[in-house]
């Protein structure tokens, strides 16, 4: 089981770390040569990159359908060619693990009095144990303090002793070695010889000899303080203002997430017992909760729908045996569908179960028509039992076959969808198709056999059906009236059609309705120069305010980037997970809670907030690299020009109604202290840029020299100047450099030190720099908002070589709408062709096809009335409606044609055919509608994507039923009488 089908795009992530390197250097020296090479790979759809302080991250997005392992192989081969041309001193580029959009299987926090101990426990005790759990691909720790051994140098003492930073680094590496001396044989035994020279403690580090001066050894403790410190943090985590360690356990690609979660939970429970009193471990997110809740909700909808369907069957058939024969199609068709799930490796999720729920009323249609027709023939008493049974079965066998064939043909074009919409709705369509195919087999084989055993003469007495009698009293006068006034029906149909078509311009559009997952992701963005400490403080303040909202249970924040994580978040960005009261237990909507969160964050200077649903955030982040619903992407060369254009665009977008969470994706503004070397002065003192650069990099930024191993734990030994020699600009200017001739020269003598503001992060798409102005939508539909934005920014003057495109969720919407428009048109053509083949009559096919536009008009009306939008689910509902709407028409026209062949006149055949098929048509309509009713009316987790689809089918069928029973016979008689 899973929450959703496999929504993963074939994306390969390549990361390169270079501790402390500026974003401009990262872009020029690392990102650019790599991304241009990746762009030349086959099947590459798009290459996105980000260059930030010390990290290059490149996302290579392949075409949907590309095998992820093949894609990784292509990237690996290209990396082998690129790596030799990258700068020296950087970490080798590496490919991130095969991650899923829903890779985060379970997340929990670790609290402790000492955050060094908490992080150490998470890193070296818990992480190795979790990585042994089957299905776990990665374990990421964020927060706390990662232990290091710091060698903090005094530059004055280094100069006094004539020792360079390079000497210290080399000494540490050379004095941290174990050696092998082979073995000796002593009598019958062998003894292994080992030289034990690895560093074991701070004392060992302090005792390392750097040089001899006047016969006295100079050790590290003469020139440096050695102490335990923390890895330079670029991320922190907290819950309700308290510092914690967040542990994220990721699931392997295509692994069973439920088994993974159960395995992780077993480890956590054991750890809780052994570490009781030392650490507090609390799980705040697990996919298992979402899986069970979603599956439970959809399953309950299926059971309620099945009960309603069986109730309607009994009301109309007025016979328990007949009801049993028809109702048996539900479990048998479902079993057939589950067999197909197993064969084609589909999981049970809210989309596949939703497909069964949608097909619930449809799968009994064939059995209704078959059983009702057999039952009617038997009760007429004109033939022997077996003859009546065979006549009834043969009479509707062909129409049933073609109606189901058309329905399956209608769903076939949906399988051509690609992208997120294809990944999401193909499993749903597959589930419906498998169940419908199963219902066809049941109706043509099992239903007649059961009828043979259960509809025996003595057991099949027809009770008086007062409901059917009442309905026929209403139906017959109406049918006779319309037969005499066919022109009025033409006018009514045209008015309904025009009204439905007109509503198209008033119904909004969006990609997918936002799901209420009882959780919200709140991104807090501060000015780019904000430090990690300040960013964490403000994020904690916001978390406290948000927690005061009654519907918010808990806020877990993660500021900046975790070591080894794929996300390249800067320290001024905080991702907060707001855990809400379950949807079923609160009265406020998700949009009302969003507004309250926005009000809670108002008034804090420099804070920009963006709120997204988790699913939308993941889809946007993986598919487009942008967190928001709408993104205006500005491409060009100069980052300052892009920033200016972004500011103008933001002002324009702020005037558009419905725009919320408006912000510019931060580009420029990070203060830099730039040391610009004067090459003439360097030459005068006999110095090289490399000599000074090494001093600057190690002294100010720090560098790992080697590592200290404690049993299985590995701690870095980090070399750097003491804080008092690197914390102020005037101190940095006075750092002394020793020339080859022995002169001690301050850096300010050989370089100009200037302050500048440069990009915090440089983002590119297909090797072109870009900036983004992004927003979400509130109170309006996305399509209308985008159209208004496009209209207003069309007046923006762009310099030569600069251009604008739209992205975010809107990018998915445009792609999906183009595909689905083609699918709808193709579906109608397929249906018409199959109708012509079925009836061998263009005229009959044209009669039945009239159902489709009027049924679609009914679906459009209900979208307008309920305030739903034209989205991927509603369009899939329209496609399904096309197939369902023609089913009853096929059976009715076939029945009228049979009466015509028996010699009846046109009017008599039409009236008799309409009366005979009144019950099966109403039954199939009501069973389909009531089967969908729980999906349409229940306000539970996961219902948002199914409601529009259910509404469209239900109310489209209302129109279709009227057309089938009234309009179609009227037009049939008019056309035949004219001939």
Short mmCIF file of C-alpha atoms in Angstrom, two decimals, residues 8 160 420 510 878:
data_model
loop_
_atom_site.label_atom_id
_atom_site.label_comp_id
_atom_site.label_asym_id
_atom_site.label_seq_id
_atom_site.Cartn_x
_atom_site.Cartn_y
_atom_site.Cartn_z
CA UNK A 8 8.58 10.25 -9.43
CA UNK A 160 57.81 33.55 15.85
CA UNK A 420 2.63 14.19 -13.06
CA UNK A 510 -6.10 25.03 -12.14
CA UNK A 878 -15.51 14.53 -18.49
#
